Amino acid sequence: SARRSHLYSPERIGLTLHKRGFPESTRNAAGRLGMAATSVMTGLMKQLKVPQTQAEEAADQLAGVRTTSLLRYDAPIQRAGVAAASREPPIEDEDFTPGFLRVRILEADGLPNRPDGSCCQPYVTVANTQLTGRRVRRTDAANGPCAVWGQSFDFDNTSASAQVVIDVWDKASDAPAPDLLGKAVIHVSECRPGIPHTFLNHLLLGKLAVRLLFDYAPLPETEPHDLELARIIGLGAR
C-alpha cells in the first residue's frame, strides 16, 4: 500500500535512525535494506496469493524498521589476527573513539637527484590530523635516492576519523627552504584495529613505504625493524 511504501522509504528509515544517533552510512544502508526487503516480501506474497493484511505484517517483521536492535551487534572480544585486548566500538561512535596509532616510516626508493646532480638528503614529516588538533613528527635525514629510516612515531588519543599526512622533503643545503619531494595522505579508518597495514605510496618521483598500526587498546612495544615486507613489494632492490 501507499502507506507502507512511505513507511519503508529511505527518508523515513534515515530519519528514524538519525534520531537514535546512527551515522549516515548506516542510515543509508538500512534504507536500502528496508526497501529491498519490502519489495521482495511483497512480490513473494503476491505469488503465494497471501491476503494483503498478512503480507503487510510479514513485511513489518522482515524490515524491522520500528526497532534498530537488528542493526546492532556485539563484536567478539577476540578475533583471529586482532590484538587480544582490542574490542571494536559500537557502530555509532566508531569514528570518534580515541585509540592508539603507530606510524612507521620504512624506506623510499627512486627519489630524484637535485638539479645540480647531487644526491638528495630526504627526511619525512608525519602529521596526525584530526578535529582535536594536529601533531607533527619528523624523521632524521637520509642520503641518496634510496633512503632507509625504520623510525616509528606513536600517537595516543587518535580516533579512526584521523588522517595521517606524510610529506617527503629534501633537506635544504644552500636553499632557504627544503624542497617537497612528495606527499601521501592515509585515512586511519582504512586500518583494521590490531592489524599492521603497509602502504606503498607513489610520490612525484619514487615511492615510499609506510606501516600503520591502529588499535583501541594500548599498542605493544615497538617491534624490531623488519624491512623484509617492504623488499617483497618492490623496495630495497639496490
Coordinates of N, CA, C and O in Angstrom, one line a residue, residues 106-237:
L106 N 59.2 3.4 6.7 CA 60.1 2.3 6.4 C 61.2 2.8 5.5 O 62.4 2.9 5.9
E107 N 61.0 3.0 4.2 CA 62.0 3.4 3.3 C 61.4 4.0 2.0 O 60.2 3.9 1.8
A108 N 62.3 4.7 1.3 CA 61.9 5.2 0.0 C 62.9 4.8 -1.1 O 64.0 4.4 -0.8
D109 N 62.4 4.8 -2.3 CA 63.2 4.3 -3.4 C 62.9 5.2 -4.6 O 61.7 5.6 -4.9
G110 N 63.9 5.5 -5.4 CA 63.7 6.2 -6.7 C 63.5 7.7 -6.5 O 62.9 8.4 -7.4
L111 N 64.0 8.3 -5.4 CA 63.8 9.7 -5.2 C 64.8 10.5 -6.2 O 65.8 10.0 -6.5
P112 N 64.3 11.7 -6.6 CA 65.1 12.4 -7.6 C 66.4 13.0 -7.0 O 66.5 13.3 -5.8
N113 N 67.4 13.2 -7.9 CA 68.6 14.0 -7.5 C 68.3 15.4 -7.6 O 67.3 15.9 -8.1
R114 N 69.1 16.2 -7.0 CA 69.0 17.7 -7.1 C 69.3 18.2 -8.5 O 70.0 17.5 -9.3
P115 N 68.9 19.4 -8.8 CA 69.2 19.9 -10.1 C 70.7 19.9 -10.5 O 71.0 19.8 -11.7
D116 N 71.6 20.1 -9.5 CA 73.0 20.1 -9.8 C 73.6 18.7 -9.9 O 74.8 18.5 -10.1
G117 N 72.7 17.7 -9.8 CA 73.2 16.3 -10.0 C 73.6 15.6 -8.7 O 73.8 14.4 -8.7
S118 N 73.6 16.3 -7.6 CA 74.0 15.7 -6.3 C 72.8 15.0 -5.7 O 71.6 15.2 -6.1
C119 N 73.1 14.0 -4.8 CA 72.0 13.2 -4.2 C 71.2 14.1 -3.2 O 71.8 14.9 -2.5
C120 N 70.0 13.8 -3.1 CA 69.1 14.4 -2.2 C 69.4 13.9 -0.8 O 69.9 12.8 -0.6
Q121 N 68.9 14.7 0.2 CA 69.0 14.2 1.6 C 67.6 14.3 2.2 O 67.2 15.2 2.9
P122 N 66.8 13.2 1.9 CA 65.4 13.2 2.3 C 65.1 13.0 3.7 O 65.9 12.3 4.4
Y123 N 64.1 13.6 4.2 CA 63.5 13.3 5.5 C 62.0 13.4 5.4 O 61.5 13.9 4.4
V124 N 61.3 12.9 6.4 CA 59.9 12.7 6.3 C 59.2 13.4 7.5 O 59.7 13.2 8.7
T125 N 58.2 14.1 7.3 CA 57.3 14.7 8.4 C 56.0 13.9 8.4 O 55.4 13.6 7.3
V126 N 55.6 13.5 9.6 CA 54.3 12.8 9.8 C 53.4 13.7 10.6 O 53.7 14.0 11.8
A127 N 52.2 14.0 10.0 CA 51.3 14.8 10.7 C 50.0 14.0 11.0 O 49.4 13.5 10.1
N128 N 49.7 13.9 12.3 CA 48.4 13.3 12.7 C 47.4 14.4 12.8 O 47.4 15.2 13.7
T129 N 46.4 14.4 11.9 CA 45.4 15.5 11.8 C 44.0 15.0 12.1 O 43.6 14.0 11.5
Q130 N 43.4 15.6 13.1 CA 42.0 15.3 13.4 C 41.4 16.6 14.0 O 42.0 17.6 14.1
L131 N 40.1 16.4 14.4 CA 39.3 17.6 14.8 C 40.0 18.3 16.1 O 39.9 19.5 16.3
T132 N 40.6 17.5 16.9 CA 41.1 18.0 18.2 C 42.5 18.7 18.0 O 43.0 19.3 18.9
G133 N 43.1 18.6 16.8 CA 44.3 19.3 16.6 C 45.2 18.5 15.6 O 44.8 17.5 15.0
R134 N 46.5 19.0 15.5 CA 47.4 18.5 14.6 C 48.8 18.3 15.3 O 49.3 19.2 15.9
R135 N 49.3 17.1 15.2 CA 50.6 16.8 15.8 C 51.6 16.3 14.7 O 51.2 15.5 13.9
V136 N 52.8 16.8 14.8 CA 53.8 16.6 13.7 C 55.0 15.9 14.3 O 55.5 16.4 15.3
R137 N 55.5 14.9 13.6 CA 56.8 14.3 14.0 C 57.7 14.3 12.8 O 57.2 14.4 11.6
R138 N 59.0 14.1 13.0 CA 60.0 14.2 11.8 C 61.0 13.1 12.0 O 61.5 12.9 13.1
T139 N 61.4 12.5 10.9 CA 62.5 11.6 10.8 C 63.8 12.3 10.7 O 63.9 13.5 10.5
D140 N 64.9 11.5 10.9 CA 66.2 12.0 10.6 C 66.4 12.1 9.0 O 65.6 11.5 8.3
A141 N 67.4 12.9 8.6 CA 67.7 13.0 7.2 C 68.5 11.8 6.8 O 69.3 11.3 7.5
A142 N 68.2 11.3 5.6 CA 68.9 10.1 5.0 C 69.7 10.6 3.8 O 69.7 11.8 3.4
N143 N 70.4 9.7 3.1 CA 71.2 10.0 1.9 C 70.7 9.3 0.7 O 70.2 8.1 0.8
G144 N 70.8 9.9 -0.5 CA 70.6 9.3 -1.7 C 69.2 9.1 -2.2 O 68.3 9.3 -1.4
P145 N 69.0 8.6 -3.4 CA 67.7 8.3 -3.9 C 67.0 7.1 -3.2 O 65.8 7.0 -3.3
C146 N 67.8 6.3 -2.6 CA 67.2 5.1 -1.8 C 67.5 5.3 -0.3 O 68.7 5.2 0.1
A147 N 66.5 5.7 0.4 CA 66.6 6.0 1.8 C 66.0 5.0 2.7 O 64.9 4.6 2.4
V148 N 66.6 4.7 3.8 CA 66.0 3.8 4.8 C 66.0 4.5 6.1 O 66.9 5.0 6.6
W149 N 64.8 4.5 6.8 CA 64.6 5.1 8.1 C 64.2 4.1 9.2 O 64.9 3.9 10.1
G150 N 63.2 3.4 9.0 CA 62.7 2.4 10.0 C 62.4 3.1 11.3 O 62.5 2.5 12.4
Q151 N 61.9 4.4 11.3 CA 61.6 5.1 12.5 C 60.1 5.1 12.7 O 59.3 5.2 11.8
S152 N 59.7 4.9 14.0 CA 58.3 4.8 14.4 C 57.9 6.0 15.3 O 58.7 6.5 16.1
F153 N 56.6 6.4 15.1 CA 56.1 7.5 15.9 C 54.7 7.1 16.5 O 53.9 6.6 15.7
D154 N 54.5 7.2 17.8 CA 53.3 6.8 18.4 C 52.5 8.0 18.8 O 53.0 9.0 19.2
F155 N 51.2 7.9 18.5 CA 50.2 9.0 18.8 C 49.1 8.4 19.6 O 48.4 7.4 19.2
D156 N 48.9 8.9 20.8 CA 47.7 8.5 21.6 C 46.5 9.4 21.3 O 46.6 10.4 20.6
N157 N 45.4 9.0 21.9 CA 44.1 9.8 21.7 C 43.9 10.1 20.2 O 43.6 11.2 19.8
T158 N 44.0 9.1 19.4 CA 43.8 9.2 18.0 C 42.5 8.4 17.6 O 42.4 7.2 18.0
S159 N 41.6 9.0 16.9 CA 40.4 8.3 16.5 C 40.5 7.8 15.1 O 41.4 8.2 14.3
A160 N 39.6 6.9 14.7 CA 39.6 6.4 13.3 C 39.2 7.4 12.3 O 39.4 7.2 11.1
S161 N 38.8 8.6 12.7 CA 38.5 9.7 11.8 C 39.7 10.5 11.4 O 39.6 11.4 10.6
A162 N 40.8 10.2 12.0 CA 42.0 11.0 11.8 C 42.7 10.7 10.5 O 42.4 9.6 9.9
Q163 N 43.5 11.6 10.0 CA 44.2 11.4 8.8 C 45.7 11.5 9.1 O 46.1 12.3 9.9
V164 N 46.5 10.7 8.4 CA 48.0 10.8 8.5 C 48.5 11.5 7.2 O 48.4 10.9 6.2
V165 N 49.1 12.7 7.4 CA 49.6 13.4 6.2 C 51.1 13.2 6.3 O 51.8 13.7 7.2
I166 N 51.7 12.6 5.2 CA 53.1 12.3 5.2 C 53.8 13.2 4.1 O 53.3 13.1 2.9
D167 N 54.8 13.9 4.4 CA 55.5 14.7 3.4 C 56.9 14.3 3.4 O 57.6 14.1 4.4
V168 N 57.5 14.1 2.2 CA 58.9 13.8 2.0 C 59.6 15.1 1.5 O 59.2 15.7 0.5
W169 N 60.7 15.5 2.2 CA 61.4 16.7 1.9 C 62.8 16.4 1.6 O 63.4 15.4 2.1
D170 N 63.4 17.3 0.8 CA 64.9 17.3 0.6 C 65.5 18.3 1.5 O 65.2 19.5 1.4
K171 N 66.3 17.9 2.4 CA 66.9 18.8 3.4 C 67.7 19.9 2.7 O 68.4 19.7 1.8
A172 N 67.4 21.1 3.1 CA 68.0 22.3 2.5 C 69.5 22.4 2.8 O 69.9 22.1 3.9
S173 N 70.2 22.7 1.8 CA 71.7 22.9 1.9 C 72.0 24.4 1.8 O 72.1 25.1 2.8
D174 N 72.0 24.9 0.6 CA 72.1 26.3 0.4 C 70.8 27.0 0.2 O 70.7 28.2 0.4
A175 N 69.7 26.2 -0.1 CA 68.4 26.8 -0.3 C 67.8 27.3 1.0 O 68.1 26.7 2.1
P176 N 67.0 28.4 1.0 CA 66.4 28.9 2.2 C 65.4 27.9 2.8 O 65.1 28.0 4.0
A177 N 64.8 27.1 2.0 CA 63.7 26.2 2.5 C 63.9 24.8 1.8 O 64.4 24.7 0.7
P178 N 63.4 23.7 2.5 CA 63.5 22.4 1.8 C 62.6 22.3 0.7 O 61.6 23.0 0.6
D179 N 62.9 21.4 -0.2 CA 62.1 21.1 -1.4 C 61.2 19.9 -1.1 O 61.6 18.9 -0.6
L180 N 59.9 20.0 -1.5 CA 58.9 18.9 -1.3 C 59.1 17.9 -2.4 O 59.0 18.2 -3.6
L181 N 59.4 16.7 -2.0 CA 59.5 15.6 -3.0 C 58.3 14.8 -3.2 O 58.2 14.0 -4.2
G182 N 57.3 14.8 -2.3 CA 56.1 14.1 -2.5 C 55.3 14.1 -1.2 O 55.7 14.5 -0.1
K183 N 54.0 13.7 -1.4 CA 53.0 13.7 -0.3 C 52.1 12.5 -0.4 O 51.8 12.0 -1.5
A184 N 51.7 12.0 0.8 CA 50.8 10.9 0.9 C 49.8 11.2 2.0 O 50.2 11.7 3.1
V185 N 48.5 10.9 1.8 CA 47.5 11.0 2.9 C 46.9 9.7 3.1 O 46.4 9.0 2.1
I186 N 46.9 9.2 4.3 CA 46.3 7.9 4.7 C 45.2 8.1 5.7 O 45.4 8.8 6.7
H187 N 44.0 7.6 5.5 CA 42.9 7.7 6.5 C 43.1 6.5 7.5 O 43.2 5.3 7.1
V188 N 43.0 6.8 8.8 CA 43.2 5.8 9.8 C 42.0 4.8 9.7 O 42.2 3.6 10.0
S189 N 40.9 5.2 9.2 CA 39.7 4.3 9.0 C 40.0 3.1 8.0 O 39.3 2.2 8.0
E190 N 41.1 3.3 7.2 CA 41.5 2.2 6.3 C 42.1 1.0 7.1 O 42.3 0.0 6.5
C191 N 42.5 1.2 8.3 CA 43.2 0.2 9.1 C 42.3 -0.5 10.0 O 41.6 0.0 10.8
R192 N 42.3 -1.9 9.9 CA 41.6 -2.7 10.8 C 42.3 -2.7 12.2 O 43.5 -3.0 12.2
P193 N 41.6 -2.5 13.2 CA 42.2 -2.4 14.6 C 43.0 -3.7 14.9 O 42.6 -4.8 14.7
G194 N 44.2 -3.4 15.4 CA 45.1 -4.5 15.8 C 45.9 -5.2 14.8 O 46.7 -6.1 15.1
I195 N 45.8 -4.8 13.5 CA 46.5 -5.4 12.4 C 47.4 -4.4 11.7 O 46.9 -3.4 11.3
P196 N 48.7 -4.6 11.6 CA 49.6 -3.7 10.9 C 49.2 -3.7 9.4 O 48.9 -4.7 8.8
H197 N 49.2 -2.5 8.8 CA 48.9 -2.3 7.4 C 50.1 -1.5 6.8 O 50.5 -0.5 7.3
T198 N 50.6 -2.1 5.7 CA 51.8 -1.5 5.0 C 51.2 -0.8 3.7 O 50.5 -1.4 2.9
F199 N 51.6 0.5 3.5 CA 51.1 1.2 2.4 C 52.3 1.6 1.5 O 53.3 2.1 2.0
L200 N 52.2 1.4 0.2 CA 53.2 1.8 -0.8 C 52.7 3.0 -1.5 O 51.8 2.9 -2.3
N201 N 53.3 4.2 -1.2 CA 52.8 5.4 -1.7 C 53.7 5.9 -2.8 O 54.9 6.0 -2.7
H202 N 53.1 6.2 -4.0 CA 53.8 6.7 -5.1 C 53.9 8.3 -5.0 O 52.9 9.0 -4.8
L203 N 55.1 8.8 -5.1 CA 55.4 10.2 -4.9 C 55.5 10.8 -6.3 O 55.2 10.2 -7.3
L204 N 55.9 12.1 -6.4 CA 56.1 12.7 -7.7 C 57.1 11.9 -8.5 O 56.9 11.6 -9.7
L205 N 58.2 11.5 -7.9 CA 59.2 10.6 -8.4 C 59.6 9.6 -7.3 O 60.0 10.1 -6.2
G206 N 59.5 8.4 -7.5 CA 59.8 7.4 -6.5 C 58.6 6.9 -5.7 O 57.5 7.3 -6.0
K207 N 58.9 6.2 -4.7 CA 57.8 5.6 -3.8 C 58.3 5.5 -2.4 O 59.5 5.4 -2.1
L208 N 57.3 5.5 -1.5 CA 57.6 5.5 0.0 C 56.7 4.4 0.6 O 55.5 4.3 0.3
A209 N 57.4 3.6 1.4 CA 56.7 2.5 2.2 C 56.5 3.0 3.6 O 57.4 3.4 4.3
V210 N 55.2 2.8 4.1 CA 54.8 3.3 5.4 C 54.0 2.2 6.0 O 53.2 1.5 5.4
R211 N 54.2 1.9 7.3 CA 53.4 0.9 8.0 C 52.6 1.6 9.2 O 53.2 2.3 10.0
L212 N 51.3 1.3 9.2 CA 50.4 1.9 10.3 C 49.9 0.8 11.1 O 49.5 -0.3 10.6
L213 N 49.8 1.0 12.4 CA 49.1 0.1 13.4 C 48.2 0.9 14.3 O 48.7 1.8 15.0
F214 N 46.9 0.6 14.2 CA 45.9 1.3 15.0 C 45.2 0.3 15.8 O 44.8 -0.8 15.4
D215 N 44.9 0.7 17.1 CA 44.1 -0.2 17.9 C 43.4 0.7 19.0 O 43.9 1.8 19.3
Y216 N 42.4 0.2 19.6 CA 41.7 0.8 20.7 C 42.3 0.5 22.0 O 42.0 1.1 23.1
A217 N 43.2 -0.6 22.1 CA 43.9 -0.9 23.2 C 45.4 -0.4 23.1 O 45.8 -0.2 22.0
P218 N 46.1 -0.2 24.2 CA 47.5 0.2 24.1 C 48.3 -0.7 23.2 O 48.2 -1.9 23.2
L219 N 49.2 -0.1 22.4 CA 50.0 -0.8 21.5 C 51.2 -1.5 22.2 O 51.6 -1.1 23.2
P220 N 51.6 -2.6 21.6 CA 52.8 -3.3 22.2 C 54.1 -2.5 22.0 O 54.0 -1.5 21.3
E221 N 55.1 -2.9 22.6 CA 56.4 -2.2 22.4 C 56.8 -2.3 21.0 O 56.4 -3.2 20.2
T222 N 57.6 -1.3 20.5 CA 58.0 -1.2 19.1 C 58.7 -2.5 18.8 O 59.7 -2.9 19.4
E223 N 58.3 -3.1 17.7 CA 58.9 -4.4 17.3 C 60.2 -4.1 16.6 O 60.5 -3.0 16.1
P224 N 61.1 -5.1 16.5 CA 62.4 -5.0 15.9 C 62.2 -4.5 14.4 O 61.2 -4.9 13.8
H225 N 63.1 -3.8 13.9 CA 63.0 -3.3 12.5 C 63.0 -4.5 11.6 O 63.8 -5.4 11.6
D226 N 62.0 -4.5 10.7 CA 61.8 -5.6 9.8 C 61.4 -5.1 8.4 O 60.2 -4.7 8.3
L227 N 62.3 -4.9 7.5 CA 62.0 -4.4 6.2 C 61.8 -5.4 5.1 O 61.7 -5.1 3.9
E228 N 61.7 -6.7 5.5 CA 61.5 -7.7 4.6 C 60.3 -7.5 3.7 O 60.3 -7.7 2.5
L229 N 59.1 -7.1 4.4 CA 57.9 -6.9 3.6 C 58.1 -5.8 2.6 O 57.6 -5.9 1.5
A230 N 58.8 -4.7 3.0 CA 59.0 -3.7 2.0 C 59.8 -4.1 0.8 O 59.6 -3.7 -0.3
R231 N 60.8 -5.0 1.1 CA 61.6 -5.5 -0.1 C 60.7 -6.4 -1.0 O 60.9 -6.4 -2.2
I232 N 59.8 -7.2 -0.4 CA 59.0 -8.1 -1.1 C 58.1 -7.3 -2.1 O 57.9 -7.7 -3.2
I233 N 57.6 -6.1 -1.7 CA 56.7 -5.4 -2.5 C 57.4 -4.5 -3.5 O 56.9 -3.6 -4.1
G234 N 58.8 -4.6 -3.5 CA 59.5 -3.9 -4.6 C 60.5 -2.8 -4.1 O 61.1 -2.2 -5.0
L235 N 60.6 -2.6 -2.8 CA 61.5 -1.6 -2.3 C 62.8 -2.3 -1.9 O 62.8 -3.5 -1.7
G236 N 63.9 -1.5 -1.8 CA 65.1 -2.1 -1.3 C 65.9 -2.9 -2.3 O 66.9 -3.4 -1.9
A237 N 65.5 -2.8 -3.5 CA 66.3 -3.5 -4.6 C 67.4 -2.6 -5.0 O 67.3 -1.8 -5.9

